[in-house]
């Protein structure tokens, strides 16, 4: 029999405000040679995280390591050793199906290519890789154009991803059944994100360049020509006026004020380009749903926080990455709608950033972007989660994450109006565990937990995970288009009511108390 609200203790009323916090493990925790490196050091670090009240960890499960020997030759042994260690410390696990290369992006300190046998196919057929207009190939992730091409020893890219996830389930079934693995984040592109590799540092991109469209491999070129012809415009070609990686929007014909992106041809291309990405995500999530059907796990997909040029009318950097987001068009809620079909979580980045910290000339809007994306997820009735984009150890960053985790603060009588499903801190390192940094991090964990102690029972904060059901029916194009209607985001408080301290936090708390006295 459930206790009546009046009979609940203060802690029981506060627990629904609890947001679990995970920590991402180092990129190379499993080496290229498929070895769990420095187990003793990792064990010591996990012990510290557990003592700090952290709920769990996240880890990349690299395709390039597991299937390196050849098609369907999977070796999960090192990851099993890692998972056993995580289980030993009673930490929960978020596992990323990492079908991308590690290396070439912000924060990549190790290099883990995609499998050698796949790269060898690319030597004779480089069109399996994303390609920009000048013909540069990107070997981070297979192009969407080969999703249904049986070029990989008789398998398509989608079949490769599906087989990999099924093998993971078979080989990790004991961890799934024991409730250790609670979250499967499905890699859908470079850096594991549902996007095109439009801003690769490996090809010379530097912030805040607008990036480049990545659809010039022969497969996507042919698909675009087919789509344009079917629409009655066989003469339309892919853009040739959108500039290069480090251009500014106004220096290009495509993105400048009243540029091509607003023309009939530009709108057709951007719709096609963004829809290719959307359908790619939908198909792989469908395979993930089949692979993990019946398991007590959540599926998740990661969306990139491309905040530069967000406050410009053209949103150029988002458009080249495949997010067709403008002042009068929502480029993210359709992704949330797709996730709702698969009972998935939308995982978003750049939670720690404030507009005031960014270069004003790049028209950055991380705060507005986070509000838009999270609001879109909540409007589609899905769970939203997130992470920081860059490693930060300061009160300002932690307070911004806390604000985004509970945009309207805690509710002392039960569930808050808005609450993120979880936050993953990027990343475990010696710097994080340094005395002063770890001291403030532990306060941050406590504040994420709404000042409650670590809670081992997710049911108490409404996070019980049911067996995964089969995906719902596909959405029609009209239903997905309806989700592009731009709506105002939900309102956010100015500051979090659960700050970790620091000048900003102390002042905010002080003003809050004074204000409440006069209410």
Coordinates of C-alpha atoms in Angstrom, one line a residue:
X1 CA 0.0 0.0 0.0
X2 CA 1.4 3.4 -1.1
X3 CA 2.0 6.1 1.5
X4 CA -0.2 9.1 1.2
X5 CA 1.6 12.3 0.2
X6 CA 1.1 13.8 3.7
X7 CA 2.8 10.7 5.3
X8 CA 5.9 11.0 3.1
X9 CA 9.1 12.3 4.7
X10 CA 10.9 15.3 3.3
X11 CA 13.5 13.0 1.6
X12 CA 10.8 10.9 0.0
X13 CA 9.2 14.0 -1.4
X14 CA 12.6 15.3 -2.7
X15 CA 13.7 12.0 -4.3
X16 CA 11.5 12.5 -7.5
X17 CA 13.9 15.5 -8.2
X18 CA 16.9 13.2 -8.3
X19 CA 18.8 13.2 -11.6
X20 CA 21.3 10.3 -11.9
X21 CA 24.8 11.3 -12.9
X22 CA 27.2 9.1 -14.9
X23 CA 30.8 9.6 -15.8
X24 CA 32.2 8.8 -19.3
X25 CA 35.3 6.5 -19.1
X26 CA 38.5 7.4 -21.0
X27 CA 38.3 6.9 -24.8
X28 CA 41.1 4.3 -24.7
X29 CA 40.1 2.3 -21.6
X30 CA 40.2 -0.7 -24.0
X31 CA 43.2 -0.4 -26.2
X32 CA 43.4 -0.8 -30.0
X33 CA 44.8 -4.3 -29.2
X34 CA 41.6 -5.2 -27.4
X35 CA 43.1 -5.1 -23.9
X36 CA 41.8 -3.6 -20.7
X37 CA 44.7 -1.3 -19.9
X38 CA 45.9 -0.4 -16.4
X39 CA 43.1 -2.3 -14.6
X40 CA 44.5 -1.4 -11.1
X41 CA 44.3 2.4 -11.8
X42 CA 40.8 2.1 -13.3
X43 CA 39.7 0.1 -10.2
X44 CA 41.0 2.8 -7.9
X45 CA 39.2 5.5 -10.0
X46 CA 35.9 3.5 -10.0
X47 CA 36.2 3.2 -6.2
X48 CA 36.5 7.0 -6.0
X49 CA 33.5 7.6 -8.2
X50 CA 31.4 5.1 -6.2
X51 CA 32.3 6.8 -3.0
X52 CA 31.3 10.2 -4.5
X53 CA 27.8 8.9 -5.1
X54 CA 28.0 8.6 -8.9
X55 CA 25.3 6.4 -10.3
X56 CA 27.2 4.8 -13.2
X57 CA 29.6 5.2 -16.1
X58 CA 29.4 5.4 -19.9
X59 CA 31.8 3.6 -22.2
X60 CA 32.4 3.5 -26.0
X61 CA 32.2 0.0 -27.3
X62 CA 34.4 0.4 -30.4
X63 CA 33.4 -1.4 -33.6
X64 CA 37.0 -0.9 -34.8
X65 CA 38.3 -3.0 -31.8
X66 CA 35.6 -5.7 -31.6
X67 CA 35.3 -6.7 -35.2
X68 CA 38.8 -5.9 -36.2
X69 CA 39.9 -9.4 -37.3
X70 CA 37.3 -9.8 -40.1
X71 CA 33.6 -9.8 -40.9
X72 CA 31.6 -11.3 -37.9
X73 CA 34.8 -12.1 -36.0
X74 CA 33.8 -10.5 -32.8
X75 CA 36.0 -10.5 -29.6
X76 CA 34.2 -9.2 -26.5
X77 CA 36.7 -10.5 -23.9
X78 CA 38.3 -7.2 -22.9
X79 CA 34.9 -5.5 -22.6
X80 CA 33.6 -8.4 -20.5
X81 CA 36.5 -7.8 -18.1
X82 CA 35.7 -4.1 -18.0
X83 CA 32.0 -4.7 -17.3
X84 CA 32.8 -7.2 -14.5
X85 CA 34.8 -4.5 -12.8
X86 CA 32.0 -2.0 -13.2
X87 CA 29.5 -4.5 -11.8
X88 CA 31.9 -5.2 -8.9
X89 CA 31.5 -1.6 -7.8
X90 CA 27.8 -1.7 -8.3
X91 CA 27.8 1.0 -10.9
X92 CA 25.2 1.2 -13.7
X93 CA 26.5 1.1 -17.3
X94 CA 25.6 3.1 -20.4
X95 CA 27.1 1.3 -23.4
X96 CA 27.7 3.2 -26.7
X97 CA 27.6 1.2 -29.9
X98 CA 30.5 3.2 -31.4
X99 CA 30.4 2.6 -35.2
X100 CA 32.7 5.6 -35.8
X101 CA 36.4 6.2 -35.7
X102 CA 37.9 7.8 -32.6
X103 CA 40.3 10.5 -33.6
X104 CA 40.0 13.7 -35.6
X105 CA 37.4 15.4 -33.4
X106 CA 37.5 17.8 -30.5
X107 CA 38.8 16.0 -27.4
X108 CA 40.0 12.9 -29.2
X109 CA 43.3 11.9 -27.5
X110 CA 43.6 8.4 -29.0
X111 CA 43.0 7.0 -32.5
X112 CA 40.8 3.9 -33.0
X113 CA 39.9 3.5 -36.7
X114 CA 36.9 1.6 -38.0
X115 CA 37.8 -2.0 -38.9
X116 CA 40.8 -2.5 -41.2
X117 CA 38.8 -4.9 -43.5
X118 CA 36.3 -2.1 -44.0
X119 CA 39.1 0.5 -44.7
X120 CA 40.5 -2.0 -47.3
X121 CA 37.2 -2.0 -49.2
X122 CA 37.5 1.8 -49.1
X123 CA 40.9 1.7 -50.8
X124 CA 39.2 0.3 -54.0
X125 CA 35.9 2.1 -53.5
X126 CA 36.5 5.4 -51.6
X127 CA 32.8 6.3 -52.2
X128 CA 31.9 4.3 -49.1
X129 CA 33.0 7.3 -47.1
X130 CA 31.4 10.7 -46.7
X131 CA 32.8 13.1 -49.3
X132 CA 32.8 16.9 -49.5
X133 CA 32.4 18.9 -52.8
X134 CA 36.2 19.0 -53.4
X135 CA 36.4 15.2 -53.1
X136 CA 38.0 14.9 -49.7
X137 CA 37.0 11.6 -48.1
X138 CA 36.2 11.2 -44.4
X139 CA 37.0 7.8 -42.9
X140 CA 35.3 8.4 -39.6
X141 CA 32.0 6.7 -40.5
X142 CA 30.4 5.1 -43.5
X143 CA 28.3 7.3 -45.7
X144 CA 24.5 7.0 -45.4
X145 CA 24.7 6.2 -49.2
X146 CA 25.9 2.7 -48.4
X147 CA 23.2 1.9 -45.8
X148 CA 21.6 -0.5 -48.3
X149 CA 24.5 -1.4 -50.6
X150 CA 25.9 -5.0 -50.0
X151 CA 29.5 -3.9 -50.5
X152 CA 30.9 -5.4 -47.3
X153 CA 31.5 -9.1 -48.1
X154 CA 27.8 -9.3 -49.0
X155 CA 26.4 -7.2 -46.2
X156 CA 25.1 -3.7 -46.2
X157 CA 26.1 -1.1 -43.6
X158 CA 22.8 -1.5 -41.8
X159 CA 23.3 -5.2 -41.6
X160 CA 26.8 -4.8 -40.2
X161 CA 25.4 -2.6 -37.4
X162 CA 22.5 -4.9 -36.7
X163 CA 24.8 -8.0 -36.5
X164 CA 27.1 -6.2 -34.2
X165 CA 24.3 -5.2 -31.8
X166 CA 22.9 -8.7 -31.8
X167 CA 26.3 -10.2 -31.0
X168 CA 26.6 -7.7 -28.1
X169 CA 23.3 -8.8 -26.7
X170 CA 24.3 -12.5 -26.9
X171 CA 27.7 -12.0 -25.4
X172 CA 26.6 -9.5 -22.7
X173 CA 23.3 -11.2 -21.8
X174 CA 24.3 -11.7 -18.1
X175 CA 25.1 -8.0 -17.6
X176 CA 21.8 -7.1 -19.3
X177 CA 19.8 -9.6 -17.1
X178 CA 21.6 -8.4 -14.0
X179 CA 20.5 -4.8 -14.7
X180 CA 24.1 -3.6 -15.0
X181 CA 23.7 -2.3 -18.5
X182 CA 20.7 0.1 -18.4
X183 CA 21.3 2.2 -21.5
X184 CA 22.3 1.4 -25.1
X185 CA 23.3 4.5 -27.0
X186 CA 23.2 3.7 -30.7
X187 CA 26.0 5.4 -32.7
X188 CA 24.5 7.0 -35.7
X189 CA 27.4 9.0 -37.2
X190 CA 30.7 10.7 -36.5
X191 CA 31.5 11.1 -32.8
X192 CA 28.5 8.7 -32.3
X193 CA 26.2 11.6 -33.1
X194 CA 23.3 11.7 -35.6
X195 CA 24.9 14.2 -38.0
X196 CA 27.1 14.5 -41.0
X197 CA 30.9 14.9 -40.4
X198 CA 30.6 18.6 -41.5
X199 CA 33.3 20.1 -39.3
X200 CA 36.3 17.6 -39.2
X201 CA 39.5 19.0 -37.5
X202 CA 41.4 16.3 -39.5
X203 CA 40.5 18.2 -42.7
X204 CA 41.5 21.6 -41.3
X205 CA 38.2 22.8 -39.9
X206 CA 38.6 25.4 -37.1
X207 CA 35.9 26.9 -34.9
X208 CA 33.7 28.7 -35.8
X209 CA 33.8 27.7 -39.5
X210 CA 30.5 26.9 -41.1
X211 CA 31.6 23.4 -42.2
X212 CA 30.7 21.7 -45.5
X213 CA 27.9 19.5 -46.9
X214 CA 29.0 15.9 -47.0
X215 CA 26.9 14.3 -49.8
X216 CA 29.2 14.2 -52.8
X217 CA 30.0 10.4 -52.8
X218 CA 28.7 8.7 -55.9
X219 CA 25.8 7.0 -54.0
X220 CA 24.3 10.1 -52.4
X221 CA 24.9 12.1 -55.7
X222 CA 22.8 9.5 -57.5
X223 CA 20.1 9.5 -54.9
X224 CA 19.9 13.3 -55.0
X225 CA 19.6 13.3 -58.8
X226 CA 16.9 10.7 -58.6
X227 CA 15.0 12.7 -56.0
X228 CA 15.3 16.0 -58.0
X229 CA 14.1 14.3 -61.2
X230 CA 11.1 12.8 -59.4
X231 CA 10.2 16.3 -58.2
X232 CA 10.2 17.6 -61.7
X233 CA 13.6 19.3 -61.6
X234 CA 16.2 17.0 -63.3
X235 CA 18.4 20.1 -63.8
X236 CA 19.0 20.6 -60.1
X237 CA 22.4 19.7 -58.8
X238 CA 24.0 19.5 -55.3
X239 CA 25.2 22.9 -54.0
X240 CA 28.3 24.4 -55.4
X241 CA 28.2 27.8 -53.7
X242 CA 28.2 26.9 -50.0
X243 CA 31.8 27.7 -49.3
X244 CA 34.4 25.7 -47.5
X245 CA 35.0 24.6 -43.9
X246 CA 36.3 27.8 -42.4
X247 CA 34.1 30.3 -44.3
X248 CA 31.7 32.6 -42.6
X249 CA 28.0 32.5 -43.7
X250 CA 27.9 35.9 -45.4
X251 CA 30.9 35.1 -47.6
X252 CA 29.0 32.4 -49.4
X253 CA 26.2 32.6 -51.9
X254 CA 24.3 29.8 -50.2
X255 CA 24.1 31.1 -46.7
X256 CA 24.3 34.9 -47.2
X257 CA 21.3 37.1 -46.5
X258 CA 18.6 36.1 -49.0
X259 CA 20.9 33.3 -50.1
X260 CA 20.3 30.1 -51.9
X261 CA 19.1 28.3 -48.7
X262 CA 15.9 30.3 -48.9
X263 CA 15.2 29.5 -52.6
X264 CA 13.0 26.7 -53.8
X265 CA 16.0 24.7 -54.9
X266 CA 17.8 25.3 -51.6
X267 CA 14.8 24.3 -49.5
X268 CA 14.5 21.1 -51.6
X269 CA 18.1 20.2 -51.1
X270 CA 18.1 20.9 -47.3
X271 CA 14.9 18.9 -46.9
X272 CA 16.4 16.0 -48.8
X273 CA 19.8 16.2 -46.9
X274 CA 18.2 16.4 -43.4
X275 CA 15.6 13.7 -44.2
X276 CA 18.4 11.3 -45.3
X277 CA 19.9 11.7 -41.8
X278 CA 16.6 11.3 -40.1
X279 CA 15.7 8.0 -42.0
X280 CA 19.3 6.7 -41.4
X281 CA 18.8 7.2 -37.6
X282 CA 15.3 5.7 -37.8
X283 CA 16.5 2.5 -39.5
X284 CA 19.4 1.8 -37.2
X285 CA 17.3 2.5 -34.1
X286 CA 14.8 0.0 -35.5
X287 CA 17.5 -2.6 -35.8
X288 CA 18.7 -1.8 -32.2
X289 CA 15.1 -2.2 -31.0
X290 CA 14.9 -5.7 -32.6
X291 CA 18.4 -6.6 -31.2
X292 CA 17.5 -5.6 -27.6
X293 CA 13.8 -6.4 -27.6
X294 CA 12.6 -7.6 -24.2
X295 CA 15.8 -6.4 -22.4
X296 CA 15.4 -4.0 -19.5
X297 CA 17.3 -1.3 -21.2
X298 CA 16.7 2.1 -22.7
X299 CA 17.8 3.0 -26.2
X300 CA 19.3 6.4 -26.8
X301 CA 20.7 8.5 -29.6
X302 CA 23.0 11.5 -29.4
X303 CA 22.5 14.8 -31.1
X304 CA 25.3 17.3 -31.5
X305 CA 25.2 20.8 -29.8
X306 CA 26.2 22.9 -32.8
X307 CA 25.8 26.3 -31.1
X308 CA 27.9 28.5 -33.4
X309 CA 25.9 30.6 -36.0
X310 CA 22.8 29.6 -34.1
X311 CA 21.8 33.2 -33.5
X312 CA 22.3 34.0 -37.3
X313 CA 19.3 33.7 -39.5
X314 CA 21.0 31.1 -41.7
X315 CA 22.1 28.6 -38.9
X316 CA 24.8 27.7 -41.3
X317 CA 26.8 25.2 -39.1
X318 CA 23.7 23.3 -38.2
X319 CA 22.5 23.1 -41.8
X320 CA 25.8 21.6 -43.1
X321 CA 25.6 19.0 -40.2
X322 CA 22.1 18.0 -41.3
X323 CA 20.0 19.8 -38.8
X324 CA 17.5 21.9 -40.9
X325 CA 16.9 24.3 -38.2
X326 CA 15.9 28.0 -38.9
X327 CA 14.1 30.7 -37.0
X328 CA 10.8 29.5 -38.5
X329 CA 11.6 25.7 -38.7
X330 CA 12.5 23.3 -36.0
X331 CA 15.3 20.9 -37.0
X332 CA 15.3 18.8 -33.9
X333 CA 11.7 17.9 -32.8
X334 CA 11.4 15.5 -35.8
X335 CA 14.4 13.6 -34.4
X336 CA 12.6 13.4 -31.0
X337 CA 9.5 12.1 -32.8
X338 CA 11.6 9.4 -34.4
X339 CA 13.0 8.4 -31.0
X340 CA 9.5 8.2 -29.6
X341 CA 8.7 5.4 -32.1
X342 CA 11.6 3.4 -30.6
X343 CA 11.0 4.3 -26.9
X344 CA 14.4 6.1 -27.1
X345 CA 16.1 8.9 -25.1
X346 CA 17.4 12.0 -26.8
X347 CA 20.9 12.7 -25.5
X348 CA 22.1 16.3 -26.1
X349 CA 25.4 18.0 -25.6
X350 CA 26.9 21.4 -24.6
X351 CA 24.9 21.5 -21.3
X352 CA 27.7 23.4 -19.6
X353 CA 27.9 26.4 -22.0
X354 CA 26.7 29.9 -21.5
X355 CA 26.3 32.4 -24.3
X356 CA 28.4 35.0 -22.4
X357 CA 31.4 32.6 -22.6
X358 CA 31.3 32.4 -26.4
X359 CA 32.7 34.5 -29.2
X360 CA 30.0 37.1 -30.0
X361 CA 31.2 37.3 -33.6
X362 CA 30.3 33.6 -34.1
X363 CA 26.7 34.3 -33.0
X364 CA 26.8 31.4 -30.6
X365 CA 23.6 30.5 -28.7
X366 CA 24.2 27.4 -26.6
X367 CA 21.7 28.3 -24.0
X368 CA 18.9 28.9 -26.5
X369 CA 19.9 25.8 -28.5
X370 CA 19.7 23.6 -25.3
X371 CA 16.3 25.0 -24.5
X372 CA 15.0 24.4 -28.0
X373 CA 16.2 20.8 -28.2
X374 CA 15.1 19.7 -24.7
X375 CA 11.7 21.4 -25.1
X376 CA 11.2 19.6 -28.4
X377 CA 12.0 16.2 -26.7
X378 CA 9.6 16.9 -23.8
X379 CA 6.9 18.0 -26.3
X380 CA 7.2 14.6 -28.0
X381 CA 6.8 12.9 -24.5
X382 CA 10.3 11.3 -24.6
X383 CA 13.0 11.4 -22.0
X384 CA 15.9 13.7 -22.6
X385 CA 19.5 13.3 -21.3
X386 CA 22.7 15.2 -21.8
X387 CA 26.3 15.8 -21.3
X388 CA 28.9 18.6 -21.3
X389 CA 30.8 19.2 -24.6
X390 CA 34.1 20.2 -23.0
X391 CA 35.7 19.1 -19.7
X392 CA 35.1 21.8 -17.1
X393 CA 35.8 21.8 -13.4
X394 CA 34.3 25.1 -12.3
X395 CA 31.2 26.2 -10.4
X396 CA 29.8 28.2 -13.4
X397 CA 29.8 25.2 -15.7
X398 CA 28.3 22.9 -13.0
X399 CA 25.6 25.4 -12.2
X400 CA 24.6 25.6 -15.9
X401 CA 24.3 21.9 -16.1
X402 CA 22.2 21.8 -13.0
X403 CA 19.9 24.5 -14.4
X404 CA 19.4 22.5 -17.6
X405 CA 18.8 19.3 -15.6
X406 CA 15.9 21.0 -13.8
X407 CA 15.0 24.2 -15.7
X408 CA 12.3 25.2 -13.2
X409 CA 14.1 24.0 -10.1
X410 CA 13.2 21.3 -7.6
X411 CA 9.7 20.7 -6.3
X412 CA 9.7 20.1 -2.6
X413 CA 6.4 18.2 -2.8
X414 CA 7.2 15.7 -5.5
X415 CA 8.2 15.5 -9.1
X416 CA 9.5 18.7 -10.7
X417 CA 7.7 20.1 -13.7
X418 CA 10.7 19.5 -16.0
X419 CA 13.6 17.1 -15.3
X420 CA 16.3 15.5 -17.4
X421 CA 16.4 11.7 -17.3
X422 CA 20.2 11.7 -16.6
X423 CA 23.4 13.6 -17.2
X424 CA 26.8 12.1 -18.2
X425 CA 29.9 14.0 -17.2
X426 CA 32.7 14.1 -19.8
X427 CA 35.1 12.6 -18.7
X428 CA 37.0 10.5 -16.1
X429 CA 40.6 11.8 -15.9
X430 CA 43.4 12.5 -13.5
X431 CA 42.4 16.2 -13.7
X432 CA 38.8 15.4 -12.5
X433 CA 40.1 13.4 -9.6
X434 CA 42.7 16.1 -8.6
X435 CA 41.8 17.2 -5.0
X436 CA 40.2 20.6 -5.6
X437 CA 38.4 19.6 -8.8
X438 CA 37.0 16.4 -7.2
X439 CA 35.9 18.3 -4.2
X440 CA 33.6 20.5 -6.2
X441 CA 32.5 17.6 -8.4
X442 CA 31.3 15.7 -5.4
X443 CA 29.2 18.7 -4.4
X444 CA 27.8 18.7 -8.0
X445 CA 26.8 15.1 -7.7
X446 CA 25.0 15.8 -4.5
X447 CA 23.1 18.7 -6.1
X448 CA 22.2 16.6 -9.1
X449 CA 20.7 14.2 -6.6
X450 CA 18.7 17.2 -5.1
X451 CA 20.8 17.1 -1.9
X452 CA 19.8 13.4 -1.4
X453 CA 22.2 10.6 -0.7
X454 CA 23.0 8.1 -3.6
X455 CA 19.8 6.1 -4.2
X456 CA 20.4 2.5 -5.4
X457 CA 16.7 2.0 -6.3
X458 CA 15.7 3.9 -9.5
X459 CA 12.1 3.2 -8.8
X460 CA 12.2 5.7 -6.0
X461 CA 12.9 8.5 -8.4
X462 CA 10.6 7.1 -11.2
X463 CA 13.3 5.5 -13.3
X464 CA 12.2 1.9 -13.3
X465 CA 13.1 0.4 -16.6
X466 CA 10.5 -1.9 -18.3
X467 CA 11.4 -4.6 -20.9
X468 CA 11.9 -2.9 -24.3
X469 CA 8.8 -3.2 -26.5
X470 CA 8.8 -3.5 -30.2
X471 CA 9.0 -0.1 -32.1
X472 CA 5.8 1.5 -33.1
X473 CA 4.6 2.1 -36.6
X474 CA 6.7 4.4 -38.9
X475 CA 5.7 8.0 -39.0
X476 CA 4.5 9.4 -42.3
X477 CA 6.4 12.2 -44.0
X478 CA 3.5 14.5 -43.1
X479 CA 3.8 13.6 -39.4
X480 CA 7.5 14.2 -39.5
X481 CA 7.0 17.5 -41.3
X482 CA 4.4 18.6 -38.7
X483 CA 7.2 18.3 -36.1
X484 CA 9.2 21.0 -37.9
X485 CA 6.7 23.7 -36.8
X486 CA 8.6 26.1 -34.6
X487 CA 7.2 26.5 -31.1
X488 CA 8.6 28.6 -28.3
X489 CA 10.7 26.7 -25.8
X490 CA 9.5 26.1 -22.3
X491 CA 10.6 28.8 -19.8
X492 CA 13.9 28.4 -18.0
X493 CA 14.8 29.9 -14.6
X494 CA 17.7 32.4 -14.7
X495 CA 19.8 30.4 -12.2
X496 CA 19.6 26.9 -10.6
X497 CA 18.2 26.7 -7.1
X498 CA 20.7 23.8 -6.4
X499 CA 24.0 25.6 -7.0
X500 CA 27.4 24.2 -6.1
X501 CA 28.8 27.4 -4.8
X502 CA 31.2 29.9 -6.3
X503 CA 30.5 33.6 -6.6
X504 CA 27.6 33.3 -9.1
X505 CA 25.9 30.5 -7.1
X506 CA 26.2 32.2 -3.7
X507 CA 24.8 35.5 -5.0
X508 CA 22.0 33.7 -6.8
X509 CA 21.0 31.9 -3.6
X510 CA 21.2 35.1 -1.6
X511 CA 19.0 37.0 -4.0
X512 CA 16.6 34.1 -4.1
X513 CA 16.2 34.0 -0.4
X514 CA 15.7 37.8 -0.2
X515 CA 13.1 37.6 -3.0
X516 CA 11.2 34.8 -1.3
X517 CA 10.9 36.9 1.9
X518 CA 8.9 39.5 -0.1
X519 CA 6.7 37.1 -2.0

